[in-house]
Short mmCIF file of C-alpha atoms in Angstrom, two decimals:
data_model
loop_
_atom_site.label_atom_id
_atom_site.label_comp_id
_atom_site.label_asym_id
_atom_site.label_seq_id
_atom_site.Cartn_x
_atom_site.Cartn_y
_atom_site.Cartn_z
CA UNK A 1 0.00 0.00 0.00
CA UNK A 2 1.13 3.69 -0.54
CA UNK A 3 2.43 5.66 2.08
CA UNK A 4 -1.27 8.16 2.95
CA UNK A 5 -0.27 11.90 1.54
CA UNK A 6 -0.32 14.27 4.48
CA UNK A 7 -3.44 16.50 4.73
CA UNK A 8 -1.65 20.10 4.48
CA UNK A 9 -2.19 22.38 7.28
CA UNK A 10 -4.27 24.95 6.49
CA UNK A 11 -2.77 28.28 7.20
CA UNK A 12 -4.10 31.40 9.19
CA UNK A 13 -6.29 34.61 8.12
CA UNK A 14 -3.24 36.84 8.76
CA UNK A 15 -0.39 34.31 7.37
CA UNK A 16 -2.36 34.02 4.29
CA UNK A 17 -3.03 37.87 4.19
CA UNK A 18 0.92 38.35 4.72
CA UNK A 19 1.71 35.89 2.10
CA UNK A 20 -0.50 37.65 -0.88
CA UNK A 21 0.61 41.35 0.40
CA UNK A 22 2.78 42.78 -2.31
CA UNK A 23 6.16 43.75 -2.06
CA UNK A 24 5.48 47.77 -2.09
CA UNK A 25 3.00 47.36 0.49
CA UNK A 26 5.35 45.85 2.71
CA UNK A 27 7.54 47.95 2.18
CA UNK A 28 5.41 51.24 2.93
CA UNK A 29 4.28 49.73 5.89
CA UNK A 30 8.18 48.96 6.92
CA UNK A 31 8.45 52.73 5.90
CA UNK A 32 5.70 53.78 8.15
CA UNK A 33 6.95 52.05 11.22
CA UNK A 34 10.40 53.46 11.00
CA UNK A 35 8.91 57.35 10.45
CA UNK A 36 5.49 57.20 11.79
CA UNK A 37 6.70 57.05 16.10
CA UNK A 38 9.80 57.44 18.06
CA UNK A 39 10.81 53.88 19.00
CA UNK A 40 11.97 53.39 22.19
CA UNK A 41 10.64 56.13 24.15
CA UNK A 42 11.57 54.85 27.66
CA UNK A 43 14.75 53.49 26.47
CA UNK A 44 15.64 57.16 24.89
CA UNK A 45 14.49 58.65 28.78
CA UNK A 46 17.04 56.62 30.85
CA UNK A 47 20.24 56.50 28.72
CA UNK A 48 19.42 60.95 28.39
CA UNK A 49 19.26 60.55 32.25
CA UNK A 50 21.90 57.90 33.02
CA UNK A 51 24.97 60.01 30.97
CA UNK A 52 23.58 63.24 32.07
CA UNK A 53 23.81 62.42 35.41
CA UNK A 54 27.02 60.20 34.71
CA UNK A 55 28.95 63.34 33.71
CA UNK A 56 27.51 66.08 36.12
CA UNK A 57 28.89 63.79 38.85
CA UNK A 58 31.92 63.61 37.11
CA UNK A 59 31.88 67.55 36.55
CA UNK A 60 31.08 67.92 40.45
CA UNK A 61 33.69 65.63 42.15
CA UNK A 62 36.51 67.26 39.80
CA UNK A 63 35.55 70.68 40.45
CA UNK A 64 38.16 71.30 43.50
CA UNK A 65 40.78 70.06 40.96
CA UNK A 66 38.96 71.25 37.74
CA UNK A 67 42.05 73.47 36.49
CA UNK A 68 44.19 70.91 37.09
CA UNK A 69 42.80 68.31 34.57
CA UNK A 70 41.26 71.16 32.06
CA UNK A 71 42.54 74.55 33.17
CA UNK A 72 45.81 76.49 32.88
CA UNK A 73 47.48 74.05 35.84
CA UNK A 74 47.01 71.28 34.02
CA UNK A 75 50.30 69.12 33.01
CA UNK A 76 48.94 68.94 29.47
CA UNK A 77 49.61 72.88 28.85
CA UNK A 78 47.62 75.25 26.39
CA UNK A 79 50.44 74.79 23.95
CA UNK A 80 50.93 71.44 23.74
CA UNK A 81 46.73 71.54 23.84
CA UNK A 82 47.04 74.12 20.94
CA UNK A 83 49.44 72.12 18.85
CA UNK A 84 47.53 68.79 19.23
CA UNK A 85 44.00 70.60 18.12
CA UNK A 86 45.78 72.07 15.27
CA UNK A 87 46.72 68.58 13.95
CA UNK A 88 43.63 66.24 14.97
CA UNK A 89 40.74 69.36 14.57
CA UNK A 90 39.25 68.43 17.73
CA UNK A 91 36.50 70.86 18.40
CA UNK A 92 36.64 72.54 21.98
CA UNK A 93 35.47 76.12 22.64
CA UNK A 94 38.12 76.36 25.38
CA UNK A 95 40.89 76.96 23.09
CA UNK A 96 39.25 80.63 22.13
CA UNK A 97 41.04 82.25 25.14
CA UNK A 98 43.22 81.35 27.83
CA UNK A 99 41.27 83.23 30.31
CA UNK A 100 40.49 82.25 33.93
CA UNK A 101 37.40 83.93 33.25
CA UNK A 102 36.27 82.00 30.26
CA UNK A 103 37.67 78.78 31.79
CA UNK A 104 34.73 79.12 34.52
CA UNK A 105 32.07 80.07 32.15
CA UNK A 106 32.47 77.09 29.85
CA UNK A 107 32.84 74.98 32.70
CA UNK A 108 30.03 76.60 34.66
CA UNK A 109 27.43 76.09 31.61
CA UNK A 110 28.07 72.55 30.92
CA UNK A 111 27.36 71.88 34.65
CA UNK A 112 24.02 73.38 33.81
CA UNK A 113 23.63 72.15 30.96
CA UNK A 114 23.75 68.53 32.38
CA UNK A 115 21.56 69.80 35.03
CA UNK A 116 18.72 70.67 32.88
CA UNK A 117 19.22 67.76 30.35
CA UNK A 118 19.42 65.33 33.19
CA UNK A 119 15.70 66.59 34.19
CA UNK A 120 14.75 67.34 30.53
CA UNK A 121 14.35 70.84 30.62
CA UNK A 122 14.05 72.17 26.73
CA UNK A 123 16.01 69.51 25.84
CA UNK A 124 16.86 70.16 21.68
CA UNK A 125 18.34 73.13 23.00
CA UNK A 126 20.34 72.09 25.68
CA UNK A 127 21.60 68.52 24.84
CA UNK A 128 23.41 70.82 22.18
CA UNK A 129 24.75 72.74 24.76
CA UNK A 130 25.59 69.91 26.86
CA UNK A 131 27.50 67.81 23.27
CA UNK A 132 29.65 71.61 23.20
CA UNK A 133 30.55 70.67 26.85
CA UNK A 134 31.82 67.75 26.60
CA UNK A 135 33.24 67.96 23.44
CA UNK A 136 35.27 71.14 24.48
CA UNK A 137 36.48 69.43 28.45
CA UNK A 138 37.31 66.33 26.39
CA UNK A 139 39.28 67.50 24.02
CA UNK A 140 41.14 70.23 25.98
CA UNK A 141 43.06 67.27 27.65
CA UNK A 142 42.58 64.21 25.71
CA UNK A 143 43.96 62.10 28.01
CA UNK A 144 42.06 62.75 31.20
CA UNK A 145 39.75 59.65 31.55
CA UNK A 146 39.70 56.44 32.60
CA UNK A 147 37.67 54.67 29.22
CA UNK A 148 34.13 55.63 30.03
CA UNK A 149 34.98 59.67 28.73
CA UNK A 150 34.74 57.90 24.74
CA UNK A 151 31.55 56.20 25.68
CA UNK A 152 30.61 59.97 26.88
CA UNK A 153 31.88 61.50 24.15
CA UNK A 154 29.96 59.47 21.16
CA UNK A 155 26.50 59.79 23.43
CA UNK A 156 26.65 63.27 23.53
CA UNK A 157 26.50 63.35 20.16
CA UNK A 158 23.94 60.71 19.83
CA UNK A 159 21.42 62.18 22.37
CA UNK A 160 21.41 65.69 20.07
CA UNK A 161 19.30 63.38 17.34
CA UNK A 162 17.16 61.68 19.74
CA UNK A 163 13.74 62.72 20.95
CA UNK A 164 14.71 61.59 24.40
CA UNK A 165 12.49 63.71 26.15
CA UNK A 166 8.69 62.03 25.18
CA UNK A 167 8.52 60.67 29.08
CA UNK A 168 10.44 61.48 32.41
CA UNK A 169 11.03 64.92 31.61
CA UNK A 170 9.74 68.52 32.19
CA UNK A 171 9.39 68.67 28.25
CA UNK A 172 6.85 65.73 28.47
CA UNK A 173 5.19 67.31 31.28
CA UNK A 174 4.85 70.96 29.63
CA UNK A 175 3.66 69.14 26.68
CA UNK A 176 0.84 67.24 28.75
CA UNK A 177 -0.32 70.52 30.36
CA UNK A 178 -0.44 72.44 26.59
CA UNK A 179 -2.41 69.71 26.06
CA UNK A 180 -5.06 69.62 28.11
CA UNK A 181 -5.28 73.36 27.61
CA UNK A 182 -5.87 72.84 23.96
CA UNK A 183 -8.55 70.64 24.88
CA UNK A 184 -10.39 72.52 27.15
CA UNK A 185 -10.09 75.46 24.61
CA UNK A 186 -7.85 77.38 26.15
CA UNK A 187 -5.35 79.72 24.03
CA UNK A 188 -1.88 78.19 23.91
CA UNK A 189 0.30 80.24 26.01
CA UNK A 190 2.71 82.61 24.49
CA UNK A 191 6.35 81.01 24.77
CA UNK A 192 9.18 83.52 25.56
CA UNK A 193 11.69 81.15 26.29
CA UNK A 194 12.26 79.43 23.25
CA UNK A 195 13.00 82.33 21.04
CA UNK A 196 15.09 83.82 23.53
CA UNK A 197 17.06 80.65 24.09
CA UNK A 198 17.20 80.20 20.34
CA UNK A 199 18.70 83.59 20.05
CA UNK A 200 21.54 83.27 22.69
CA UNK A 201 22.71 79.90 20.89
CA UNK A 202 22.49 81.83 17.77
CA UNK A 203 25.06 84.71 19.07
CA UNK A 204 27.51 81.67 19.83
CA UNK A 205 27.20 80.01 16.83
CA UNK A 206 28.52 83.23 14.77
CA UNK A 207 31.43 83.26 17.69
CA UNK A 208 32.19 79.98 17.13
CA UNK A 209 32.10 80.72 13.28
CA UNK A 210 34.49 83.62 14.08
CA UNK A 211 36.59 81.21 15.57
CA UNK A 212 36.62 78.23 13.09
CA UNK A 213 40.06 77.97 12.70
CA UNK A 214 40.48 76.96 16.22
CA UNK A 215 37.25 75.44 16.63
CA UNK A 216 37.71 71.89 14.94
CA UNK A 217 36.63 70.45 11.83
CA UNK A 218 34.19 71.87 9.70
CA UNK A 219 31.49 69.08 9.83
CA UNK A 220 31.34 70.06 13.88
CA UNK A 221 30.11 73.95 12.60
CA UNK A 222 27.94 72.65 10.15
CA UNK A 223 25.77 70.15 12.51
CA UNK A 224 25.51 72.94 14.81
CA UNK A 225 24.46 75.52 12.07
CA UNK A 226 21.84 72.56 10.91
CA UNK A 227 20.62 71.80 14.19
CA UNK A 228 19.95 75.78 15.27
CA UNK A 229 18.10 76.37 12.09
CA UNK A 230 16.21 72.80 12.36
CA UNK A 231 14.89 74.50 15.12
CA UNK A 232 13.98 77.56 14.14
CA UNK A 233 11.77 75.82 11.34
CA UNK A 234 10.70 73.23 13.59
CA UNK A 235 9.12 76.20 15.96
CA UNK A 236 7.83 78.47 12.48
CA UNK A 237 6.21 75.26 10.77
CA UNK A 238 4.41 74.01 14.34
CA UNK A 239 2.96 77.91 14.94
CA UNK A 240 1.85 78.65 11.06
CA UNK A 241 2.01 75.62 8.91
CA UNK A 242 0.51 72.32 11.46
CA UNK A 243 -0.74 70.62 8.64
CA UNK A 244 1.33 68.97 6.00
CA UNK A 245 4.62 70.24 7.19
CA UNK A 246 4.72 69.50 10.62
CA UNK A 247 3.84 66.22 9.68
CA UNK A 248 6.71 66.12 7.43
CA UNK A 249 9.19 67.59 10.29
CA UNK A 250 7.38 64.60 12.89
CA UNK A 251 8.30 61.38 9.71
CA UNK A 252 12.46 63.30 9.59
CA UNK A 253 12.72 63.30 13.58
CA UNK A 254 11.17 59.92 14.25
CA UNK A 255 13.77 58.77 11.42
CA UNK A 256 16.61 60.19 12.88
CA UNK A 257 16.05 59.05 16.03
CA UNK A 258 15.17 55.66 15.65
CA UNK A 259 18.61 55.72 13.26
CA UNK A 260 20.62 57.06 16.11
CA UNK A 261 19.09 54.50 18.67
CA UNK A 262 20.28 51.79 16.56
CA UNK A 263 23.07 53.13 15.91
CA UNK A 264 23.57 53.43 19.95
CA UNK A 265 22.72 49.55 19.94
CA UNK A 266 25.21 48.56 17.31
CA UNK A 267 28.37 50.44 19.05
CA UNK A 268 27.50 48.94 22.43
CA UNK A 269 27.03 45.19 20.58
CA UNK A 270 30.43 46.42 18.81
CA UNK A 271 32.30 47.46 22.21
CA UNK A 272 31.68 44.16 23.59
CA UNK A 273 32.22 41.88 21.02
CA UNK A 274 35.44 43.55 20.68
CA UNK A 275 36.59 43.61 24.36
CA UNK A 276 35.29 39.97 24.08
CA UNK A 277 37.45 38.32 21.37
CA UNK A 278 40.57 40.18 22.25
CA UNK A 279 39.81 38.87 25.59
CA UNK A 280 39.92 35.33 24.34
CA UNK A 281 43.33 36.15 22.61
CA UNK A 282 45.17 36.69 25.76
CA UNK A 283 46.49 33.89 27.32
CA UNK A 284 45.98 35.45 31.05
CA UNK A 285 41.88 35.10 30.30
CA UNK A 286 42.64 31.64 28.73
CA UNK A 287 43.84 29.86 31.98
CA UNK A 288 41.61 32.54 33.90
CA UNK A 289 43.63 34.20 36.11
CA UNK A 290 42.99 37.93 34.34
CA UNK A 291 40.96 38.91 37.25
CA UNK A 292 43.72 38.31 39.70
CA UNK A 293 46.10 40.89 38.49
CA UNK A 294 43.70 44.33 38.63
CA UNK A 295 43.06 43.37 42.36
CA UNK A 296 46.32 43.58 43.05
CA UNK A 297 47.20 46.95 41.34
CA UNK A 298 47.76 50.25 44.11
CA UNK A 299 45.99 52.29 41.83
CA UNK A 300 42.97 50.07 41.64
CA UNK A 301 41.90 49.09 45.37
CA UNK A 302 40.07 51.07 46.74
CA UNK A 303 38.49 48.49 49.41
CA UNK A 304 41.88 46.61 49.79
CA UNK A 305 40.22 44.30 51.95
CA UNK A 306 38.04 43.18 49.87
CA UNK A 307 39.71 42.90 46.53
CA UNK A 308 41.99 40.60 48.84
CA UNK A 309 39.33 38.64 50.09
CA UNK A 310 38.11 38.13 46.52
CA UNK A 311 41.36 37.39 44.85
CA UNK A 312 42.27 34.64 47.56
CA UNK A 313 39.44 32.44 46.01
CA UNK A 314 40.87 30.88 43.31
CA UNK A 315 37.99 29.11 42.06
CA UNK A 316 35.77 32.56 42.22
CA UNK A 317 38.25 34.36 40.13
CA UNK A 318 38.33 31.43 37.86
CA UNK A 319 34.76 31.94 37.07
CA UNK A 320 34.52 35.24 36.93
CA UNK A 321 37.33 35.44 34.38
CA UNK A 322 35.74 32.75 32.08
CA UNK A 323 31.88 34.38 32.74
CA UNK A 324 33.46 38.20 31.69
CA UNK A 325 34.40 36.72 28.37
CA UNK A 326 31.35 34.86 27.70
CA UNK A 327 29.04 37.22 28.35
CA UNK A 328 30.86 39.75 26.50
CA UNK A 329 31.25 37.42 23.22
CA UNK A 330 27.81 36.32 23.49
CA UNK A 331 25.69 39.17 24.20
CA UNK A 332 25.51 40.39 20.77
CA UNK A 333 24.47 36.99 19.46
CA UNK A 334 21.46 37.18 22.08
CA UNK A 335 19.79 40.52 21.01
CA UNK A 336 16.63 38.21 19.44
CA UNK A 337 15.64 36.18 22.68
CA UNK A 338 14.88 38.02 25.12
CA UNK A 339 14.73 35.62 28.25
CA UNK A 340 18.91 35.23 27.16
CA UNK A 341 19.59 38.69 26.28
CA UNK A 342 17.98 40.27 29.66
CA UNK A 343 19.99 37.79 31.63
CA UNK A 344 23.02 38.73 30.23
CA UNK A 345 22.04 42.16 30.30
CA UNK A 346 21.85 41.83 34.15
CA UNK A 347 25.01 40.05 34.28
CA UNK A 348 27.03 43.04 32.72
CA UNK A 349 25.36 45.60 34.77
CA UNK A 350 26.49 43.70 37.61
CA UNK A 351 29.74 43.13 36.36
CA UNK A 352 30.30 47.17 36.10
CA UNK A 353 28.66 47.71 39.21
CA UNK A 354 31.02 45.02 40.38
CA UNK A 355 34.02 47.16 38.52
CA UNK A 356 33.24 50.48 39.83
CA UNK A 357 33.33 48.56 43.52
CA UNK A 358 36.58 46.67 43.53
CA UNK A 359 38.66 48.89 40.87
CA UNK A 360 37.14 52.44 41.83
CA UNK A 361 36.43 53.31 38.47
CA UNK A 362 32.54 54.81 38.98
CA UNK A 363 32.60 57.04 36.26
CA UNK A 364 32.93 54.13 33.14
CA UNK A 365 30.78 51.72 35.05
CA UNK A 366 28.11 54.28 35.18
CA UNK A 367 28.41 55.22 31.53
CA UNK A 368 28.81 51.96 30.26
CA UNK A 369 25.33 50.98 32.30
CA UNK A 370 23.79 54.17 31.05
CA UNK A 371 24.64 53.21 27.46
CA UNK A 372 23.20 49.55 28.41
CA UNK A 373 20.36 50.61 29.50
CA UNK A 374 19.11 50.97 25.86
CA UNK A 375 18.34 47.09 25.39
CA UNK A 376 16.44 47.59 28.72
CA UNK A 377 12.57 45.29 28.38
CA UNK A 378 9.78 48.64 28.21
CA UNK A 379 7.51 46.85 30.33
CA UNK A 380 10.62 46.96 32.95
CA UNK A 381 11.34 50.64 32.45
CA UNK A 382 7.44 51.47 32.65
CA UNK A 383 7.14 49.78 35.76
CA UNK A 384 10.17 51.33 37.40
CA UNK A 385 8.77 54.51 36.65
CA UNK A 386 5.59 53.77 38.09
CA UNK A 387 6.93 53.04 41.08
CA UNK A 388 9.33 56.23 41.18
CA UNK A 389 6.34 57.99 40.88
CA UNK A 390 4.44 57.09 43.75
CA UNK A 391 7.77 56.91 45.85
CA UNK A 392 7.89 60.47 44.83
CA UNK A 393 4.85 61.32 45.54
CA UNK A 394 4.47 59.57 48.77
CA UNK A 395 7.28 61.68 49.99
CA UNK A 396 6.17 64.72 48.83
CA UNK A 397 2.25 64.14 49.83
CA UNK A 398 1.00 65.51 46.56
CA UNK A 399 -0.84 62.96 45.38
CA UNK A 400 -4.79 63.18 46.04
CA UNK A 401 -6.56 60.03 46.43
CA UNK A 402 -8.35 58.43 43.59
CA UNK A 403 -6.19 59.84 41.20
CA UNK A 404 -3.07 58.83 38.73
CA UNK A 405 -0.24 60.22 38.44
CA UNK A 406 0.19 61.94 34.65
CA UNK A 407 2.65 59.47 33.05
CA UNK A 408 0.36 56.30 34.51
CA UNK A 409 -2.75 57.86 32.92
CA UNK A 410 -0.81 58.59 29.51
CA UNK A 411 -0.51 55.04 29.68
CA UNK A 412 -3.92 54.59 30.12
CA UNK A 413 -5.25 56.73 27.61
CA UNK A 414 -2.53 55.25 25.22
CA UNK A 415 -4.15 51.57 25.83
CA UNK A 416 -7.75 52.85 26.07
CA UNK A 417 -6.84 53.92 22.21
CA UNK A 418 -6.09 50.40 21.47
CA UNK A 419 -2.04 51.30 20.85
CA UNK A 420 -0.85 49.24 23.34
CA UNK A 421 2.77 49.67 25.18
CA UNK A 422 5.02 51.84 23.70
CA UNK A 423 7.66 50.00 20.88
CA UNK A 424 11.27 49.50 21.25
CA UNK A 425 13.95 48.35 18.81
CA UNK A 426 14.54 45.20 20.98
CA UNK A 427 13.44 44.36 24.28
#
């Protein structure tokens, strides 16, 4: 007898559907995803917050000794500064004057800056302000850092193209209050603080023009010409043209963003795969006793105790050697399931927690986990800040009963609408 031909499973309504969908229609949809919402909203809030807050600690515990690493005491002098800037093109605003004076000013506004971007306080605006600080401290001494400054240095740049202010900000808040003013009919407030914001940046920008031959590379002017004028449409097109335009300017942003998160992704995937496989290269992390030798370094014990006490277990360092590598090699290859990839992501949180412990190096643990914090699971990051929120406003008794606080009923309303949790990239 023949062998009964199996009875083919019939497939579903929306595999069937996705099967007979042309090519262009897939494709416009694709192109609608990418451009029609900023991916990656919560993500976006806590890598703005972890660097900003990263690097105004950083700006904070240096100030006693602020000339000495960027200032005129510093070993690395203006002229050697001067000569090294004239070769690479680094841009930094410090090398206009020499001044004492000037010194504090530049120094002074990028501690506000961070301030205000760390709480999200007109942030387009000042994330520019706070990329000019950290571009012009980090490249007035190059070599002041201890690895997390070039993590610091790309996000800066990053955070300028990302709409990192949609939740956990005073942006998203003023937004929620124009609002419900629109709503109830009210007459949208007249906003003073824009313009005049726009206006100062715009005086610097011609200074820094004016000073282009010691201001770095071209490209550096350009952006910031581009991104001051990308404003200045931005606020002309949402006043007098909210139709058509704005919804053009709303597709560009949402691209860029989403761009620069991935982007984000693919140099964090790419600074661990790295570390990773030249890891496996050295024969210290192949008989895994790599971990030994940092706990023994003067320069890198801050609890000597206790890097003792962990060094003296030779089976503990063992494993800690061999688990560094692994999860470093294998992260990357994880990004698509996400029970693996939030495990790991855990384990290399810990791991820098674990570094900025035992090697006293708090500055590139804390930038490295802000820069992690982008694979970070939504639900995770909407339930943290849930719970912030009432901690918040617990302590500070504001809270009437019966009622949600704002980003909770976003939330609501957002599901209510039938759009679900907010999208991410991954996670």
């Amino acid at each position: 007898m023949s062998a009964p031909v199996p009875t083919p499973t019939p497939m579903s309504a929306p595999t069937r559907a996705r099967a007979r969908e042309p090519f262009d229609r897939r494709l416009a949809r694709a192109v609608q995803n990418v451009t029609g919402r900023s991916l990656g909203p919560y993500q976006s809030a806590i890598v703005r917050i972890g660097f900003s807050l990263t690097w105004l600690l950083f700006l904070l515990r240096e100030l006693p000794h602020r000339h000495q690493l960027y200032g005129s005491e510093s070993p690395w002098s203006w002229g050697m500064a001067e000569r090294l800037i004239a070769d690479n093109r680094a841009f930094t605003v410090l090398m206009w004057s020499d001044g004492r004076i000037w010194f504090e000013i530049v120094y002074g506004l990028a501690v506000l800056s961070t301030a205000l971007l760390l709480v999200g306080w007109r942030t387009r605006a000042v994330s520019v302000v706070f990329m000019v600080g950290v571009l012009s401290l980090q490249n007035r001494a190059v070599f002041v850092g201890d690895g997390g400054d070039n993590v610091l240095h790309l996000a800066a740049i990053y955070l300028v193209l990302t709409r990192c202010s949609q939740v956990w900000s005073l942006d998203a808040r003023r937004m929620a209050r124009e609002d419900r003013a629109a709503r109830a009919g009210e007459p949208p407030r007249r906003d003073l603080t824009g313009p005049l914001l726009w206006t100062v940046l715009g005086g610097f920008l011609v200074a820094a023009t004016w000073f282009s031959d010691v201001s770095g590379e071209w490209w550096t002017l350009l952006l910031l010409w581009v991104l001051w004028l990308g404003n200045a449409l931005w606020w002309l097109v949402r006043r007098y043209a909210p139709g058509e335009p704005r919804t053009l300017l709303d597709a560009l942003a949402n691209l860029a963003h989403n761009a620069t998160l991935l982007v984000l992704m693919a140099e964090v995937c790419l600074i661990y795969a790295t570390a990773g496989w030249y890891k496996i290269q050295g024969s210290r992390w192949q008989d895994g006793t790599a971990l030994f030798y940092p706990l023994h370094l003067d320069y890198f014990t801050p609890w000597p105790a206790l890097s003792e006490l962990l060094a003296a277990g030779g089976i503990m360092v063992m494993v800690l050697t061999y688990g560094t590598v692994i999860v470093q090699v294998a992260f990357p290859f994880t990004l698509f399931n996400r029970k693996v990839k939030n495990a790991l992501l855990v384990a290399m949180m810990l791991e820098h927690a674990g570094i900025a412990l035992l090697l006293g190096l708090p500055i590139f643990s804390m930038a490295m986990i802000s820069a992690d914090a982008v694979f970070l699971p939504t639900v995770f990051l909407m339930a943290l800040g849930t719970r912030v929120t009432r901690v918040r406003d617990r302590l500070l008794r504001r809270t009437p009963e019966g009622t949600l606080p704002e980003q909770r009923r976003a939330d609501g309303e957002r599901r209510a609408d039938g759009e679900g949790a907010p999208r991410t990239l991954v996670g």
